[in-house]
Short mmCIF file of C-alpha atoms and ligand atoms in Angstrom, two decimals:
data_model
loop_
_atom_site.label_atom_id
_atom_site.label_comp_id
_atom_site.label_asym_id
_atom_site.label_seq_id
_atom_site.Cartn_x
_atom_site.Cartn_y
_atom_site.Cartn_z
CA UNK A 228 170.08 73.93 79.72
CA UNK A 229 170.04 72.01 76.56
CA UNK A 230 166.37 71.85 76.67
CA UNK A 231 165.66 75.25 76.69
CA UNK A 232 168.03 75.42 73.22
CA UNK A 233 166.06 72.72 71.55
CA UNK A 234 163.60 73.80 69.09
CA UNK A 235 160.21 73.21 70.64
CA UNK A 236 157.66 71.06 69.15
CA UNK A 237 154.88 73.29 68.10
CA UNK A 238 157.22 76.16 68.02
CA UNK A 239 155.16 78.75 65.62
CA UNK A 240 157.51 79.20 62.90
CA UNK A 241 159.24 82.92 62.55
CA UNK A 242 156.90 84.68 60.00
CA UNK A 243 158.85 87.99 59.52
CA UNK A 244 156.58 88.42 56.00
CA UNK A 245 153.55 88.41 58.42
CA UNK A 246 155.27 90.74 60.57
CA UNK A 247 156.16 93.04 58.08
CA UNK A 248 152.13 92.82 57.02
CA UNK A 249 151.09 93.50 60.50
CA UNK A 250 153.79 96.85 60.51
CA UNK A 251 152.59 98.14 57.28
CA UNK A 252 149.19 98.13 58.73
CA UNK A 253 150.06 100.46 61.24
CA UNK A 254 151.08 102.96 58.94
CA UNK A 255 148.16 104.90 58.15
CA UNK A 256 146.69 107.24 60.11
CA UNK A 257 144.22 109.99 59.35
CA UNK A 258 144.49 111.63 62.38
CA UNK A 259 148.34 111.74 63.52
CA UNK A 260 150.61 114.23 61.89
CA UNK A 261 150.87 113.98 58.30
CA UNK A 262 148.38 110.73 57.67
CA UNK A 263 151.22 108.43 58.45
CA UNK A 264 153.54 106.94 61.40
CA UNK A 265 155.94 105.73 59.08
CA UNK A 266 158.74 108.76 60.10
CA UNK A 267 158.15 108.40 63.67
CA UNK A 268 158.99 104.49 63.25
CA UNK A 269 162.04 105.34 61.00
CA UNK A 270 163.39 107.35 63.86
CA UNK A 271 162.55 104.61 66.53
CA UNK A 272 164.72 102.25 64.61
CA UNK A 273 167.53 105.45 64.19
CA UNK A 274 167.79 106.06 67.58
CA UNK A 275 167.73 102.68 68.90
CA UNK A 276 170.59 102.30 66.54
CA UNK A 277 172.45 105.26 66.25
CA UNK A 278 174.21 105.16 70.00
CA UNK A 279 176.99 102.50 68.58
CA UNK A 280 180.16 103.34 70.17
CA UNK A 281 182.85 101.32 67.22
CA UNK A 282 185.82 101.85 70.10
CA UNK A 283 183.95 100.17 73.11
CA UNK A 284 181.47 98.48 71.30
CA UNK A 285 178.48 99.86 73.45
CA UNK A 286 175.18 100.94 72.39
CA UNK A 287 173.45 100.02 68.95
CA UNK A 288 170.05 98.42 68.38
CA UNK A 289 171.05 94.85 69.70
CA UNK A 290 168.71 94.79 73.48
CA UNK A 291 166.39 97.42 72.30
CA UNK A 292 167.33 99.03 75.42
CA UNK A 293 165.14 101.90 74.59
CA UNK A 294 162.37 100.29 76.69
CA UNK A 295 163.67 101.08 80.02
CA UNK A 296 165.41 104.56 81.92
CA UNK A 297 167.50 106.15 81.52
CA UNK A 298 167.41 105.28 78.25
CA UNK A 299 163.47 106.19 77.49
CA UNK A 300 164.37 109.37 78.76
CA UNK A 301 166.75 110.71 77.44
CA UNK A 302 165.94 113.69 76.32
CA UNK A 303 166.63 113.04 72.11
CA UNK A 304 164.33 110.15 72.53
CA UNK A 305 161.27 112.35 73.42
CA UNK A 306 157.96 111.58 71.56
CA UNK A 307 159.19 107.82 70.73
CA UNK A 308 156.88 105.88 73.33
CA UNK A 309 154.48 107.38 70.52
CA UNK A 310 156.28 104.64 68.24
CA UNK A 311 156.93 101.96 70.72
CA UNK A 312 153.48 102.05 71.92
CA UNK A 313 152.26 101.55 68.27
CA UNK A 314 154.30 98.36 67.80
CA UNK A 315 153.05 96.56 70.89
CA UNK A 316 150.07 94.48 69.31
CA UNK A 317 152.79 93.54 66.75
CA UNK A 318 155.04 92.17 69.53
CA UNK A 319 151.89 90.79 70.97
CA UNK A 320 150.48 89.09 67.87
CA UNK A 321 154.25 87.63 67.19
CA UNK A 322 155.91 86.80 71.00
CA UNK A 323 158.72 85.28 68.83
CA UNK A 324 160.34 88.24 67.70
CA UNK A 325 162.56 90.47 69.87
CA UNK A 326 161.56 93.85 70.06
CA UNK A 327 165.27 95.06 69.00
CA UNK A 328 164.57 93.01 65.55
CA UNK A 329 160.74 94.15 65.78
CA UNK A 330 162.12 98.04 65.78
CA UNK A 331 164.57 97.88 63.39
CA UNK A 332 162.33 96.02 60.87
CA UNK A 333 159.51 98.82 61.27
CA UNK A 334 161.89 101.21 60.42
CA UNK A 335 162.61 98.94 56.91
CA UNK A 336 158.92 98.23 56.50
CA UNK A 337 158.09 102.15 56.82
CA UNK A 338 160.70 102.94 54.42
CA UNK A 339 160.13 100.92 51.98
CA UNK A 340 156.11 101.45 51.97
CA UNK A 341 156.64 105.16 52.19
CA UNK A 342 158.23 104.94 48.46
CA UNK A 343 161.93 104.39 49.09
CA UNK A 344 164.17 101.54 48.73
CA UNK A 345 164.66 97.81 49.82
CA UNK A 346 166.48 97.82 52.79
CA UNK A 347 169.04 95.10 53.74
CA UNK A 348 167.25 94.19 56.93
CA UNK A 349 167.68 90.54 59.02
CA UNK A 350 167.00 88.85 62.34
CA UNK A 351 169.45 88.21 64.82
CA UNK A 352 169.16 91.09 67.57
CA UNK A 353 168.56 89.84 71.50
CA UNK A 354 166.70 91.61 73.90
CA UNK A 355 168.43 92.87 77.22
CA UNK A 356 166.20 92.97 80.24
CA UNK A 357 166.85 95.53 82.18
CA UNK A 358 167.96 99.10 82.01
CA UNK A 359 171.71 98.45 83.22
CA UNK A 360 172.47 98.13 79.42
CA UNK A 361 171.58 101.60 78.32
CA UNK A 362 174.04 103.46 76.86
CA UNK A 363 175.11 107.05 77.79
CA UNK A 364 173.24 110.22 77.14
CA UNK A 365 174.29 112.30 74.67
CA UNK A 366 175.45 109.84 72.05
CA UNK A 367 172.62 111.04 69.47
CA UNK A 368 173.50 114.40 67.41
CA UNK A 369 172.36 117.64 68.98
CA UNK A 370 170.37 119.47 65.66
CA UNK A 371 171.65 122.79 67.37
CA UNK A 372 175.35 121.96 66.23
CA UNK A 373 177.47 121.99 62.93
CA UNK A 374 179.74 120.17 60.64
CA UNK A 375 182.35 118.99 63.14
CA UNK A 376 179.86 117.55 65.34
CA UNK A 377 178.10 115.55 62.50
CA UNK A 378 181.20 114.20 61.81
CA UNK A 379 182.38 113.21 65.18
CA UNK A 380 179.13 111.35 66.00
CA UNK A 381 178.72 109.61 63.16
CA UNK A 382 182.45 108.88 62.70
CA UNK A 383 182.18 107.43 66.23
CA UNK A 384 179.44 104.88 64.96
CA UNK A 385 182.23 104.35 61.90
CA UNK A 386 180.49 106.56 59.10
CA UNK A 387 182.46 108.09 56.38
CA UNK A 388 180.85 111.60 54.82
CA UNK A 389 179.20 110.24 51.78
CA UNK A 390 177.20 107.43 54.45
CA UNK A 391 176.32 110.64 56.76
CA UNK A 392 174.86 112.78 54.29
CA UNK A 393 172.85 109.29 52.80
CA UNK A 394 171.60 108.98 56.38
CA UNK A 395 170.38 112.38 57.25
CA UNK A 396 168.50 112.54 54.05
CA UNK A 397 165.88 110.70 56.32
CA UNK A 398 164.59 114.21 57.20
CA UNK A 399 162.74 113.94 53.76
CA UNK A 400 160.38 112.03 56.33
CA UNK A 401 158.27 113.58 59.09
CA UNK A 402 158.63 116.93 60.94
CA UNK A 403 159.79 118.58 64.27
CA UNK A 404 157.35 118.83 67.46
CA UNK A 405 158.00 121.63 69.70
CA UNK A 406 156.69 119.38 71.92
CA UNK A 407 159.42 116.89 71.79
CA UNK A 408 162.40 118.26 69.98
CA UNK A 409 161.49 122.20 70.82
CA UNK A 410 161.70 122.48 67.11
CA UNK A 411 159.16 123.18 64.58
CA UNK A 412 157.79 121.74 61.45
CA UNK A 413 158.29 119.33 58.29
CA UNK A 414 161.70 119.53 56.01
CA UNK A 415 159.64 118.90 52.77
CA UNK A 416 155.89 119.55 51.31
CA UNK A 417 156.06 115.23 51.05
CA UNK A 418 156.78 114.32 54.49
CA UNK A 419 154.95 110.80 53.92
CA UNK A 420 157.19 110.28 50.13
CA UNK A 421 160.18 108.82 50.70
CA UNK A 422 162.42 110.95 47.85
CA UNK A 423 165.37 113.30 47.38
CA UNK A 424 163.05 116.03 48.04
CA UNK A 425 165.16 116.58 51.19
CA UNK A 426 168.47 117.82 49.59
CA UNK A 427 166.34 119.69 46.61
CA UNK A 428 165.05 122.29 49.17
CA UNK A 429 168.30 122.27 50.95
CA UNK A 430 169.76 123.48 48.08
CA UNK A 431 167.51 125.27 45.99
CA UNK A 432 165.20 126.83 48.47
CA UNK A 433 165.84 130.11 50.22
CA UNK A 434 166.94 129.39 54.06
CA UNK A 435 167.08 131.86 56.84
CA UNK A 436 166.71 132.54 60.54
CA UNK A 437 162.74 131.61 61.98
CA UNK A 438 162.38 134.88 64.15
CA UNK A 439 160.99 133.07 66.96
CA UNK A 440 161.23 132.38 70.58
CA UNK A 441 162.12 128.86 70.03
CA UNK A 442 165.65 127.92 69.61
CA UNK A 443 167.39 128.53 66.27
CA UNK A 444 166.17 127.07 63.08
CA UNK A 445 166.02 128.06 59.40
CA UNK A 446 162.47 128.56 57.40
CA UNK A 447 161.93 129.13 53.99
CA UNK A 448 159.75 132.32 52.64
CA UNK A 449 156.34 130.14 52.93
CA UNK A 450 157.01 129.68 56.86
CA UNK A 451 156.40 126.13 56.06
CA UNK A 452 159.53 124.33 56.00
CA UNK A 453 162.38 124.09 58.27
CA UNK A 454 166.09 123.30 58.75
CA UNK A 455 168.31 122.12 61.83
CA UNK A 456 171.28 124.12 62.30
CA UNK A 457 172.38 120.49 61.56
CA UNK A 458 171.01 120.39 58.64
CA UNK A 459 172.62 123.62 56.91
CA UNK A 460 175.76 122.16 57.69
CA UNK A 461 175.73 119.50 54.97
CA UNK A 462 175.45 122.78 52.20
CA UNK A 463 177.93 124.63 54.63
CA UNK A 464 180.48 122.15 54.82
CA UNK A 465 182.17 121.55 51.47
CA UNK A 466 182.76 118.07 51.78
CA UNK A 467 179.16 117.46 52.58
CA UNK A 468 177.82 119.30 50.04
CA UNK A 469 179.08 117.50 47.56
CA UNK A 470 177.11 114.38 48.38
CA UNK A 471 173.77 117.29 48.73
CA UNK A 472 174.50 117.89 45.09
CA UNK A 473 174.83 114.44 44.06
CA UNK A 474 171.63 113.38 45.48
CA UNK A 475 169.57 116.04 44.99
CA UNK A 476 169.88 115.69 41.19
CA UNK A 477 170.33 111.68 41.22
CA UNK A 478 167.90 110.50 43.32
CA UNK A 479 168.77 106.43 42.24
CA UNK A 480 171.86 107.43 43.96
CA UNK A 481 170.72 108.57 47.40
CA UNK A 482 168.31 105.75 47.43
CA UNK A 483 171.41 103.33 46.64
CA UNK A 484 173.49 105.04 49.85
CA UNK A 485 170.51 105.16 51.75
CA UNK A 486 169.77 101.83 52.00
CA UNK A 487 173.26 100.61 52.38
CA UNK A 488 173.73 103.14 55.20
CA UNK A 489 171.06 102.88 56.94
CA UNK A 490 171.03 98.71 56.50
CA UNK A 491 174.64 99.56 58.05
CA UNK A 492 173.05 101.59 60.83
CA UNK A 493 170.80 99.02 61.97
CA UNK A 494 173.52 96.22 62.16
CA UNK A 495 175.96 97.93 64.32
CA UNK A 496 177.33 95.94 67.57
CA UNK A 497 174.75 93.28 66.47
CA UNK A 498 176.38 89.88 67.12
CA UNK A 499 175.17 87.88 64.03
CA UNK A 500 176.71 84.84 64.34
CA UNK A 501 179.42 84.17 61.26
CA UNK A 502 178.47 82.70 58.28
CA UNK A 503 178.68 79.33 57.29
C1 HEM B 824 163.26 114.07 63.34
C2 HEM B 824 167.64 115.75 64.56
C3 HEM B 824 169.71 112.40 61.75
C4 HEM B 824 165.38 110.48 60.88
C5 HEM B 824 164.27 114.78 63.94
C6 HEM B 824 164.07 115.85 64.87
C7 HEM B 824 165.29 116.33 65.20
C8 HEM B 824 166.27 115.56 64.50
C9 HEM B 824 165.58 117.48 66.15
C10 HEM B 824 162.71 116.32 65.35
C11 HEM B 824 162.14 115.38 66.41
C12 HEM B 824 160.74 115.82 66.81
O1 HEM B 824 160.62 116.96 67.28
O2 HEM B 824 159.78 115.04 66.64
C13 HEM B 824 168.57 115.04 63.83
C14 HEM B 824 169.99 115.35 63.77
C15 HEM B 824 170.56 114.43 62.95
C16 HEM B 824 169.51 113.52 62.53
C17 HEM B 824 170.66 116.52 64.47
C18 HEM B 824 171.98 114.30 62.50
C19 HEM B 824 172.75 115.32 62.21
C20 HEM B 824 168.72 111.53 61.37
C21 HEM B 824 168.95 110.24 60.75
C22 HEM B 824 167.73 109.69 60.51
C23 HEM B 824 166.73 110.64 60.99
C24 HEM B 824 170.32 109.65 60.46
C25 HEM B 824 167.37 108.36 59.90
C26 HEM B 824 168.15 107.68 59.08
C27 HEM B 824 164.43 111.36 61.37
C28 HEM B 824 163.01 111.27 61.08
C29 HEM B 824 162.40 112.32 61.78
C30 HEM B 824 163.46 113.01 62.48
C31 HEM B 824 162.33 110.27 60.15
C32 HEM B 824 160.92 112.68 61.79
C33 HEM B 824 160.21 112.03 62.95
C34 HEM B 824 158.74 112.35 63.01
O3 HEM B 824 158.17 112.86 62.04
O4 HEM B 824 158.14 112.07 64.05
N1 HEM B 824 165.62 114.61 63.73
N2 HEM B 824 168.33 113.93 63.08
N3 HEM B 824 167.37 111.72 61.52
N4 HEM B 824 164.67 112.43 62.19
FE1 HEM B 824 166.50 113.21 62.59
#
């Protein structure tokens, strides 16, 4: 009723600085990972984003439909309850925000404090309450796939080549967990850095098959570093790789695309109303 769309008196006034305070306190942690849940947060907010269907509309971070099946289970979203749990005293502290906005701004916040750039981030995203909203499985990439797959998912969320390559320079961030993925271990010596560092080793280190009885990946001579079959499709693919080159000697540019792309990412099928 018109009530309920009044503002209320007393209403605590939306402190998104404060949030973004609370988030960056989260960050650090000595004993998860690599010291920090900043990449686990930057893939809540990709995943809760990244099942936008441009024909029909469907899926996106608007309802952070994440929280319920089928959705929660879906198999790419493994390990994230590890992220959503985290951000619970946030949503707690700050009842006001939706958890669609709270997720999407955790993935700006960790960004941003992990070294890389200002991302175009605002409120506006509703919460759906119930899990009759999720979209389908299967809308996320599958790492065990190539070029042509890259491009049809992301062109299906209305990405062009030079915003795909932008976006899965994320992987600069964070590792695999065989535990959740099946696949093993970090992209870069700097998980925690937010840099180029991603598209550096792509191209300059030495890739080939991890003899393993995991499913296919590529390692580099130390053991230590990985790529997705996804991944060596951006140097495989001719039209990707010339982004690769581009940002792994100009990093200003990939944090430029970045944060334009992923900004992008996180507004899809968000109804913001129109501007004035
Ligand atoms: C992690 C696949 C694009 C951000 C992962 C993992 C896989 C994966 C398999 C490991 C999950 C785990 O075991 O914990 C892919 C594929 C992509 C893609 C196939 C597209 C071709 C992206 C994009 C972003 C992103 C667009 C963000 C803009 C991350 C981050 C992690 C990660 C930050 C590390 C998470 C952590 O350390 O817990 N990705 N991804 N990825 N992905 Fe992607």
């Amino acid at each position: 009723g018109i009530q309920a769309s009044m503002p209320q008196l007393g209403e605590p006034k939306k402190d998104y600085d404060a949030v973004r305070k609370a988030i960056e306190n989260l960050l650090d942690a000595e004993d998860y990972d690599d010291g920090s849940f900043g990449p686990v947060l930057v893939r809540l907010a990709w995943h809760a984003s990244g099942t936008y269907d441009a024909a029909s509309g469907t899926g996106g971070s608007n309802g952070a439909t994440m929280r319920w099946a089928p959705e929660s289970e879906h198999a790419a979203n493994a390990g994230l309850a590890v992220a959503r749990k985290l951000l619970e005293p946030v949503k707690a502290a700050y009842p006001w925000i939706s958890y669609a906005d709270l997720w999407t701004l955790a993935g700006a916040v960790a960004i941003e404090a992990m070294g890389g750039p200002t991302i175009p981030w605002r409120p506006g995203r509703a919460d759906k309450a119930s899990g009759n909203d999720c979209p389908p499985d299967n809308r996320l990439p599958d790492a065990a796939q190539g070029a042509g797959h890259v491009r049809d998912v992301f062109g299906r969320m209305g990405f062009d080549d030079r915003e795909m390559v932008a976006l899965v320079g994320a992987h600069t961030l964070g590792r695999c967990h065989t535990d959740r993925s099946g696949y093993s271990g970090p992209w870069t010596n700097a998980p925690t850095t937010f840099s180029n560092l991603y598209f550096q080793e792509l191209l300059n280190n030495k890739w080939r098959k991890k003899r393993w009885d995991g499913p296919l990946q590529y390692e580099d001579k130390s053991g230590q570093l990985m790529m997705l079959p996804a991944d060596m499709a951006l140097v495989w693919d001719k039209k990707f790789k010339k982004y690769v080159d581009l940002y792994a000697k100009d990093e200003e540019a990939f944090f430029k695309d970045f944060a334009a792309a992923f900004g992008k990412l996180m507004e899809l099928g968000v109804p913001f109303p129109a501007a004035a």
